[in-house]
Short mmCIF file of C-alpha atoms and ligand atoms in Angstrom, two decimals:
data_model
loop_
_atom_site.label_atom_id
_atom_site.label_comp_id
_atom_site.label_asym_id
_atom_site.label_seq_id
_atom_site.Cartn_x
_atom_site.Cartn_y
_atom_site.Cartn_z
CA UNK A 252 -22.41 -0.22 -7.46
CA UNK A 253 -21.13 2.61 -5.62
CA UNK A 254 -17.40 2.98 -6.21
CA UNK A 255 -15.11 3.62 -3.39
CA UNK A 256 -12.21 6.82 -2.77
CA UNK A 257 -9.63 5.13 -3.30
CA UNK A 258 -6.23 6.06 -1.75
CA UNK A 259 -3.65 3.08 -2.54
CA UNK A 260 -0.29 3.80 -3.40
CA UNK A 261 -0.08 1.44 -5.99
CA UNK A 262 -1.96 0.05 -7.97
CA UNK A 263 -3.83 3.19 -7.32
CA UNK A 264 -7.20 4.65 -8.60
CA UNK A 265 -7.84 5.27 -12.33
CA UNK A 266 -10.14 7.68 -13.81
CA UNK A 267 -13.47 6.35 -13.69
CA UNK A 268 -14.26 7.74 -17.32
CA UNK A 269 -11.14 5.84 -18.54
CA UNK A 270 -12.35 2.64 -17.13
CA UNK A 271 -15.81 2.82 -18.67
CA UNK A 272 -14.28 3.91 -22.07
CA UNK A 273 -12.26 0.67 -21.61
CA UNK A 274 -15.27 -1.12 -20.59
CA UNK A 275 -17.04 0.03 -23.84
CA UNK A 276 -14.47 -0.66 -25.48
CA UNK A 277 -13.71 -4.08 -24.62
CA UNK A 278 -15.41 -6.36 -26.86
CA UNK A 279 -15.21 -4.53 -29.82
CA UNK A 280 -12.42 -2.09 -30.45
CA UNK A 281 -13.38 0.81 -32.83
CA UNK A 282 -15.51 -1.22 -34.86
CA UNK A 283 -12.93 -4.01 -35.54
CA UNK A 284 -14.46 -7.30 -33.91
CA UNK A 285 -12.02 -7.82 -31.02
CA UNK A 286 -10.38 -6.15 -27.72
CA UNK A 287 -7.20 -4.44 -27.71
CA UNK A 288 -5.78 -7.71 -25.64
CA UNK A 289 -6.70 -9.83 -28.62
CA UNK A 290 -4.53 -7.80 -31.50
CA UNK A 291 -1.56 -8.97 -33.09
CA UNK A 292 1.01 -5.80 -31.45
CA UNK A 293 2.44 -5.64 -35.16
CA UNK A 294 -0.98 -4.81 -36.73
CA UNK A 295 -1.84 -1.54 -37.88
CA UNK A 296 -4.59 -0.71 -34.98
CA UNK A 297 -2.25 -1.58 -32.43
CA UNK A 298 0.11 0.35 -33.85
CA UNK A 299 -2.30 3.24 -34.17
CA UNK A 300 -2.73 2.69 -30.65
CA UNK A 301 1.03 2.93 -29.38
CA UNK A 302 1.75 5.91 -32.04
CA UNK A 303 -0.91 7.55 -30.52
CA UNK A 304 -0.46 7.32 -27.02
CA UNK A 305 3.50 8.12 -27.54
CA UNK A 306 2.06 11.27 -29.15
CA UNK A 307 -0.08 11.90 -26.46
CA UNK A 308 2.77 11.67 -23.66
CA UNK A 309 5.22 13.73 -25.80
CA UNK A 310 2.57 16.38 -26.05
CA UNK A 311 1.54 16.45 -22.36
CA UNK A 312 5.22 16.33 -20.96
CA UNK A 313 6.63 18.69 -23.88
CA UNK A 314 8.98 16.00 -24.25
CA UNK A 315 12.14 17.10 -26.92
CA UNK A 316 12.85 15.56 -29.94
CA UNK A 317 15.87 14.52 -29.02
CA UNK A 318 14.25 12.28 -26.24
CA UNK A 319 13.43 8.81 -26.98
CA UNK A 320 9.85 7.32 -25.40
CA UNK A 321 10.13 3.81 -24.42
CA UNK A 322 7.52 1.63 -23.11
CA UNK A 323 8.73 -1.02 -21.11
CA UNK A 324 8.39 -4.03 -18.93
CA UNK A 325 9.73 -5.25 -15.48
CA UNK A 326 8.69 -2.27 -13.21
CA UNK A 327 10.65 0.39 -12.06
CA UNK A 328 12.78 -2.19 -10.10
CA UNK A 329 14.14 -3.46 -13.04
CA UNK A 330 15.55 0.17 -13.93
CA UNK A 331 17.55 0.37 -11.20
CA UNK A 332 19.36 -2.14 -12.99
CA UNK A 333 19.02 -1.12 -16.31
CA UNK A 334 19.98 2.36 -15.61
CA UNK A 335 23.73 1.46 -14.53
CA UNK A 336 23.80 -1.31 -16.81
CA UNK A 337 23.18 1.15 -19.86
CA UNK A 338 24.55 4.20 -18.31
CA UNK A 339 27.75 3.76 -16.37
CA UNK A 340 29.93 2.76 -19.35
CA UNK A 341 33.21 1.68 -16.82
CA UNK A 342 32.50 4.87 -14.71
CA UNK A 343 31.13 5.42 -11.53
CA UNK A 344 27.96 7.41 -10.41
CA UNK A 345 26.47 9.23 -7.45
CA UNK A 346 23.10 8.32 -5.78
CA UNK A 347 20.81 10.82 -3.70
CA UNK A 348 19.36 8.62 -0.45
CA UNK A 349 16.19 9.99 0.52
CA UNK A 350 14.08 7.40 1.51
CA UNK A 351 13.57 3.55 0.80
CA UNK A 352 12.89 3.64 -2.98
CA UNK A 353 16.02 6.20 -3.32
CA UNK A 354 17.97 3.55 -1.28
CA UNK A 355 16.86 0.63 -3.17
CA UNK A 356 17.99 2.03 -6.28
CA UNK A 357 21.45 2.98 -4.84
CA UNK A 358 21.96 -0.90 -3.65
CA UNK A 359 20.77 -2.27 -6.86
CA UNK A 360 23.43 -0.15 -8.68
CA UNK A 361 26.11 -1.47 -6.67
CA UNK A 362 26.18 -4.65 -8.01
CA UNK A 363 27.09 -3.38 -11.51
CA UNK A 364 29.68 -0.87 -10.74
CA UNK A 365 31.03 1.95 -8.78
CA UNK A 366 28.34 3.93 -7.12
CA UNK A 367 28.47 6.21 -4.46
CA UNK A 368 26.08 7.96 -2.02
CA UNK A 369 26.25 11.64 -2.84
CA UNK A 370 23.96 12.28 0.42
CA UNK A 371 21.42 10.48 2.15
CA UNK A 372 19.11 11.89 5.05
CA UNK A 373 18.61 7.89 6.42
CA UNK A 374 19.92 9.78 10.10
CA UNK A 375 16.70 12.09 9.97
CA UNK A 376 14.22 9.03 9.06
CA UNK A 377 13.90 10.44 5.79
CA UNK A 378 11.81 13.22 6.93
CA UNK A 379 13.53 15.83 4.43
CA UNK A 380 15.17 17.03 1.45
CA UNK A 381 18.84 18.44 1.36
CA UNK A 382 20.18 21.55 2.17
CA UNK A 383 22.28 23.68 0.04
CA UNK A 384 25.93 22.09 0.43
CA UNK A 385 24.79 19.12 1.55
CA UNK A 386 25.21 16.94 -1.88
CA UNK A 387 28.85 15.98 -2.32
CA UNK A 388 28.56 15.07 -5.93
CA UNK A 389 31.33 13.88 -8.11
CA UNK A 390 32.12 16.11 -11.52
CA UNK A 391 33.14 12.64 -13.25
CA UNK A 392 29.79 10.61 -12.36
CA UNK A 393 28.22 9.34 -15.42
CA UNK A 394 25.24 10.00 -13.93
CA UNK A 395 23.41 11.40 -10.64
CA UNK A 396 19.89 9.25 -9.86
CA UNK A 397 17.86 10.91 -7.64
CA UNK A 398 14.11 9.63 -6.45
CA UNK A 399 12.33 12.87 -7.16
CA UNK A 400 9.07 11.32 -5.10
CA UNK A 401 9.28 9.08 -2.15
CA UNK A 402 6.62 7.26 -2.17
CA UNK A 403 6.82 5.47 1.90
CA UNK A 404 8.59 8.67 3.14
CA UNK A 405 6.05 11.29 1.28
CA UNK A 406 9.32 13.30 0.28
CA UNK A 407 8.86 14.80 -2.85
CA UNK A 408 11.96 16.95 -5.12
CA UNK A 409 9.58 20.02 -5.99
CA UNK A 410 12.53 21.99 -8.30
CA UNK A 411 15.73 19.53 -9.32
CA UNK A 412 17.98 23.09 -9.59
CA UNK A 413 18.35 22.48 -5.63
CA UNK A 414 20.42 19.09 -6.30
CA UNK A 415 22.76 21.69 -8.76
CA UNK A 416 23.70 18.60 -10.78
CA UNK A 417 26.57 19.16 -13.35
CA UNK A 418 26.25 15.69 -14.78
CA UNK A 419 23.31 14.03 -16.32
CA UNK A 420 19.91 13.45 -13.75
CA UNK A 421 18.28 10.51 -13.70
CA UNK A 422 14.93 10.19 -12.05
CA UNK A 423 12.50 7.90 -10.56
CA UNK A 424 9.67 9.60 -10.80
CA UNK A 425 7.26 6.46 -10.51
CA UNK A 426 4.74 8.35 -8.51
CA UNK A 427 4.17 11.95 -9.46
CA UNK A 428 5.07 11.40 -13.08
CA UNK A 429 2.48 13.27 -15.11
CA UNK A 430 0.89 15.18 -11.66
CA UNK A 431 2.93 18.30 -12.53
CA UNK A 432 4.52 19.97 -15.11
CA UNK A 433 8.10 19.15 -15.55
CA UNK A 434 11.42 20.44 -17.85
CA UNK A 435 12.21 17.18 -18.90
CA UNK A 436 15.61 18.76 -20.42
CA UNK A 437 16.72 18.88 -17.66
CA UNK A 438 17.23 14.85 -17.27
CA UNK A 439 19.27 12.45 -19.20
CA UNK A 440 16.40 9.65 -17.83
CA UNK A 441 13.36 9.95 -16.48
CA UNK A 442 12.03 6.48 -15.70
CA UNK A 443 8.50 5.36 -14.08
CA UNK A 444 6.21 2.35 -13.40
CA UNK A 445 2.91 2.77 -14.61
CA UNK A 446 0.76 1.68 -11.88
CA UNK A 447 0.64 4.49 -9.60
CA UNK A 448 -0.48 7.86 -11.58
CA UNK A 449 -0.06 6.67 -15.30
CA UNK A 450 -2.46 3.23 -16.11
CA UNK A 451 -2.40 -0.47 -15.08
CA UNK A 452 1.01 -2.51 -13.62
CA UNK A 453 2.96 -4.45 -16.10
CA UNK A 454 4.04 -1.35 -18.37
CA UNK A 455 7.08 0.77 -17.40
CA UNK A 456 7.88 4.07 -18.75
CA UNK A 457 11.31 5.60 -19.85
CA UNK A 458 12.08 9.05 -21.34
CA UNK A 459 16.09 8.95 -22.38
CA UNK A 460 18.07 11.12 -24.38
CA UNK A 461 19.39 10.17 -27.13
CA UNK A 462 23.25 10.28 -26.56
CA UNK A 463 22.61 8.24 -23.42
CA UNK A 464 21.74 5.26 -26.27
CA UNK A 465 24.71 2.74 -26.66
CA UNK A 466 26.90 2.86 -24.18
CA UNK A 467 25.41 -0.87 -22.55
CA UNK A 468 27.42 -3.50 -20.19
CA UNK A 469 29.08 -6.45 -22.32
CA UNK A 470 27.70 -9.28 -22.18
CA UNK A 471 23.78 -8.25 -20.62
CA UNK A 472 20.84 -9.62 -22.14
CA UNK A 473 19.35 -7.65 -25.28
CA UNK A 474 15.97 -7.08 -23.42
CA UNK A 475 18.55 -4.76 -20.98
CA UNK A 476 19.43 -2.59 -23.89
CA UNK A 477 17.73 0.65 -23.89
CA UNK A 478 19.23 1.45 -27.80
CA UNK A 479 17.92 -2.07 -29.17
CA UNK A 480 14.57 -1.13 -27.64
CA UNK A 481 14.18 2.59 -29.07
CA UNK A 482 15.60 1.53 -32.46
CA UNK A 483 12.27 -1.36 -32.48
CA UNK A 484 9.93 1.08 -31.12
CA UNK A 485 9.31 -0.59 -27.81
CA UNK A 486 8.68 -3.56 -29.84
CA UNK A 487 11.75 -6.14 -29.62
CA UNK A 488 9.47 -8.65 -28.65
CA UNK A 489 5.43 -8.36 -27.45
CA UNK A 490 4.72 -5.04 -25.34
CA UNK A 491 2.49 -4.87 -22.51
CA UNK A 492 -0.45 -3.96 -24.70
CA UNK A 493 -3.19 -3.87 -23.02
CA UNK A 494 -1.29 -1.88 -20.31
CA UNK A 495 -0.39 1.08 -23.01
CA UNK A 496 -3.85 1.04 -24.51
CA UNK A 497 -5.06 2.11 -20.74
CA UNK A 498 -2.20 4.54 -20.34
CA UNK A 499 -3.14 6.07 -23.96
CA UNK A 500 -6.50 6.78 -22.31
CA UNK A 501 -5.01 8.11 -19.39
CA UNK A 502 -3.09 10.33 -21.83
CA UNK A 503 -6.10 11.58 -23.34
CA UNK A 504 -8.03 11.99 -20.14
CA UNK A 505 -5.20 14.51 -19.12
CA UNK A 506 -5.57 16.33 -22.47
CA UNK A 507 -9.15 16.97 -21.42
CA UNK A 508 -8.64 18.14 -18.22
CA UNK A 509 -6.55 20.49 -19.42
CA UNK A 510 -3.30 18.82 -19.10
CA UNK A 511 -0.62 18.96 -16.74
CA UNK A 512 -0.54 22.60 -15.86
CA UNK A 513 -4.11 21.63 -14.82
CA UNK A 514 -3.25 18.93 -13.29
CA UNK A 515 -1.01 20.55 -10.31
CA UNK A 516 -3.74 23.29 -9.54
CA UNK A 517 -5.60 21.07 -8.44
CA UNK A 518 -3.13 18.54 -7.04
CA UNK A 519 -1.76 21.59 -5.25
CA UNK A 520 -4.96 22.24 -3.82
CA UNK A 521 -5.68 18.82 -2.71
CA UNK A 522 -2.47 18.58 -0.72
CA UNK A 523 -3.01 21.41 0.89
CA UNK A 524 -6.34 20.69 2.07
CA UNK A 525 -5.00 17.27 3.70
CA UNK A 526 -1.61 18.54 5.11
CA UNK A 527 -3.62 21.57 6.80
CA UNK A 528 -6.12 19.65 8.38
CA UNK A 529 -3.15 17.43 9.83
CA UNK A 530 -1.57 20.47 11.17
CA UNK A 531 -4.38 21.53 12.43
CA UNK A 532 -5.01 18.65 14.48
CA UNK A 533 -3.54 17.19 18.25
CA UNK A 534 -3.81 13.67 16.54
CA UNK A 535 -2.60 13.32 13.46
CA UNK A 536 0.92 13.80 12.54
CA UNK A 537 3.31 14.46 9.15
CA UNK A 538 6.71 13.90 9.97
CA UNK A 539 7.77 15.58 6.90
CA UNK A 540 9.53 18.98 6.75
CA UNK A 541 7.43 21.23 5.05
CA UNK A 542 9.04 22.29 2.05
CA UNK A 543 9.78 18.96 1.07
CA UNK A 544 6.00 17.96 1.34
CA UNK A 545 5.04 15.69 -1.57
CA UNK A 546 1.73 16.16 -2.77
CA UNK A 547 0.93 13.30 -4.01
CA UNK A 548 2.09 10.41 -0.92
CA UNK A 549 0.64 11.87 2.18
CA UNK A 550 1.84 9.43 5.44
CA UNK A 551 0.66 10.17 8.62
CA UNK A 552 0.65 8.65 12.27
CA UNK A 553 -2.25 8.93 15.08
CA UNK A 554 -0.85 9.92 18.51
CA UNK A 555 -2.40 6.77 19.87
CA UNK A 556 -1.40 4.16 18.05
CA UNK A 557 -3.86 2.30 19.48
CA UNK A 558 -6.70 3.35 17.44
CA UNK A 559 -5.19 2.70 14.00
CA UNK A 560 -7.40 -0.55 13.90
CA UNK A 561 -10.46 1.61 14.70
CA UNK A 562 -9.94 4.24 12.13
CA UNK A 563 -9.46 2.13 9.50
CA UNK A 564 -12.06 0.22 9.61
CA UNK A 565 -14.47 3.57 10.15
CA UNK A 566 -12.57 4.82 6.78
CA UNK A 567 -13.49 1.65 4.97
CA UNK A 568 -17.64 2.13 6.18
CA UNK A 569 -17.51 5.65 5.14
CA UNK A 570 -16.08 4.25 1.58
CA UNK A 571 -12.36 5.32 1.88
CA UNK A 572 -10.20 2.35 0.98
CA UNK A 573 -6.02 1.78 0.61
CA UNK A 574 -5.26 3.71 3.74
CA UNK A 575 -3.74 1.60 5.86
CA UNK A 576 0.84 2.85 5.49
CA UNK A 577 3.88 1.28 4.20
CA UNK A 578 4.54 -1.57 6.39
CA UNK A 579 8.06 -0.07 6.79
CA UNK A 580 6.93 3.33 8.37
CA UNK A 581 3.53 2.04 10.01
CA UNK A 582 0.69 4.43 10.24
CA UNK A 583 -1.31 5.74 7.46
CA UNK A 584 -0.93 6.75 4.00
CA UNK A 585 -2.86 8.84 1.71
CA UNK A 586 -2.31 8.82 -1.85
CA UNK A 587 -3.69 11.79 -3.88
CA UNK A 588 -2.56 10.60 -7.89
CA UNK A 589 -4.57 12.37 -10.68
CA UNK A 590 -7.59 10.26 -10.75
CA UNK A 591 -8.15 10.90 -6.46
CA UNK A 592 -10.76 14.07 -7.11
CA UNK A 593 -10.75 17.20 -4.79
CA UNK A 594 -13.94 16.16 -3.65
CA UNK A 595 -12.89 12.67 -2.67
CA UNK A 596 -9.90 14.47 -0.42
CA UNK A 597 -12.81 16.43 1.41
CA UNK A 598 -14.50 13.28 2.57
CA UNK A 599 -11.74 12.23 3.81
CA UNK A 600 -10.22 15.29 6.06
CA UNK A 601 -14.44 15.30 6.83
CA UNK A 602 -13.70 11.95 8.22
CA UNK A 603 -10.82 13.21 9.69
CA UNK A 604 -12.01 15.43 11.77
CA UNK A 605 -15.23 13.72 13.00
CA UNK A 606 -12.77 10.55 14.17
CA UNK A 607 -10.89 12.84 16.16
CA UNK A 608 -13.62 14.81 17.41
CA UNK A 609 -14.87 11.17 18.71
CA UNK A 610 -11.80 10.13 19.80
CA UNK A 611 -10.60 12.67 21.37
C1 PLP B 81 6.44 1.73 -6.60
C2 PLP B 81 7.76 2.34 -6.80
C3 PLP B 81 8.85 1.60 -7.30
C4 PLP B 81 8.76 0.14 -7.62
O1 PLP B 81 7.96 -0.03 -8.74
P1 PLP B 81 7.69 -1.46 -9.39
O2 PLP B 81 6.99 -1.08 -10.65
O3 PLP B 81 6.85 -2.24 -8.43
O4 PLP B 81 9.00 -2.10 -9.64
C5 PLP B 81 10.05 2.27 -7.47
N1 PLP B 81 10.19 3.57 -7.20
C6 PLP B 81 9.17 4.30 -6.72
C7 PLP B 81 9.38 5.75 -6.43
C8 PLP B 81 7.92 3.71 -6.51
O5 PLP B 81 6.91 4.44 -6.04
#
């Protein structure tokens, strides 16, 4: 069966090679008589497998030693719990609005403490990033959480000097993690769900430093603790295995294409490609300033509305699927993660441009 181009914004596409190593690998892992799902998580080949794909991910992200990989459960929702619940420590801590997931984050926080909005560009639909002197940030936050990709508004934070934070960054970077290089000193917490550029849903991924450890709410449940889960290894109780074995092969598959460096050429040059052939055209639309672009969540809108029905269903003959955008925004979305290929973008700005040579 032909496989489609597959632009969701999460669950998203995974390397095809991945899934047929996964495939091949199903039955019978490395020889051993069973699948990865089967394995007791305390055995030595799962344990193998987790070491490994930690390994990986340090290597990949140049991650410090004084950082702390932990692979979690409960989606990046949960974190915007677990961050304030582990990080405030009786303080209070500033919040950077730039679009919905941003905002969620920000009203999650509120119900464990003092949290204030350092900036928000809500009045400009999200369609931005800050100016210089913009962020009003407070020197005695425990923390400042910023969204570094908006994944609805297609705002992405392309260098975190411009939010000139003097107290430790926290970041959701749920969907670009892993599509560009990134100085991961210069967070206290960088915290992801897996489903959109990293591997399958169910597995969560945090990257804390260590003197962040131990400073947790009285009285919150142990699975909330961020120290009790480095000091187990990520395994307190069961893991999402399956869920890291896929991500370890979505490590690996990085290493081979050359890794994250890599990675951004080309994610660079598939942006591009889209985003031009939007500006280009009298139908399609980016609300977006340009400099605050993402690359990896392209939304746009059709000046007539009216034929959204049409060109998604054309999209889905010509074998482009997960189009259709956020329900909160309307209009279309393209997603470009890691495993969308260059040549999968061209067939769609192809598509593009025939549609609105049709239509108009
Ligand atoms: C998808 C997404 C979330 C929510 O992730 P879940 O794993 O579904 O909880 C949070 N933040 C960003 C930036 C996202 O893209």
């Amino acid at each position: 069966m032909e496989r489609i181009c597959n632009f969701s914004a999460g669950p998203a596409a995974l390397p095809q090679e991945v899934l047929e190593q996964a495939r091949d690998e199903l039955l019978n892992w490395h020889g051993c008589g069973m699948s990865v799902m089967e394995m007791s998580h305390r055995g030595k080949e799962f344990t193998g497998v987790i070491e490994q794909a930690e390994a990986d991910l340090r290597e990949l992200l140049a991650i410090p030693a004084n950082y702390k990989v932990l692979f979690l459960q409960g989606g990046a929702t949960l974190q915007f719990a677990q961050v304030p619940i582990n990080l405030l420590g009786g303080r209070s801590a500033d919040y950077l609005v730039t679009g919905a997931w941003s905002q969620k984050a920000y009203k999650e926080a509120q119900r464990f403490g003092a949290v204030r909005c350092a900036s928000s560009t809500e009045d400009t639909g999200f369609n931005r990033l800050f100016a210089p002197g913009e962020i009003n940030l407070d020197p005695g936050a425990a923390y400042l959480h910023v969204c570094t990709n908006e994944t609805i508004h297609g705002v992405e934070v392309h260098d975190c000097a411009t939010l000139q934070a003097s107290v430790p960054l926290v970041a959701d970077m749920s969907s670009h993690i892993l599509s560009r290089p990134v100085d991961v000193a210069k967070y206290g917490l960088i915290y992801g769900g897996a489903q959109k550029n990293v591997g399958p849903a169910g597995l969560t991924l945090v990257i804390v430093r260590e003197d962040l450890l131990g400073h947790v709410m009285q009285g919150m449940p142990t699975m909330l603790d961020y120290r009790v889960h480095a000091e187990n290894g990520s395994m307190l109780n069961t893991p999402p295995t399956f869920a890291i074995y896929m991500a370890g092969l979505v490590f690996q598959w990085l290493k081979r294409q050359g890794g994250l460096a890599e990675m951004e050429r080309v994610n660079i040059e598939k942006a591009k490609l889209l985003y031009d052939a939007i500006d280009a055209s009298a139908l399609y639309r980016n609300p977006v300033e340009p400099a605050s672009r993402s690359r990896m969540n392209v939304p746009f809108t059709l000046a007539r509305p009216e034929l959204d029905g049409a060109f998604l269903a054309e999209a889905k003959v010509r074998g482009l699927a997960g189009l259709k955008g956020h329900k909160s925004v309307g209009g279309m979305r393209a997603s470009l993660y890691n495993a969308v290929s260059l040549e999968g973008v061209k067939i769609l700005v192809n598509f593009m441009r025939e549609f609105e040579q049709k239509n108009g």
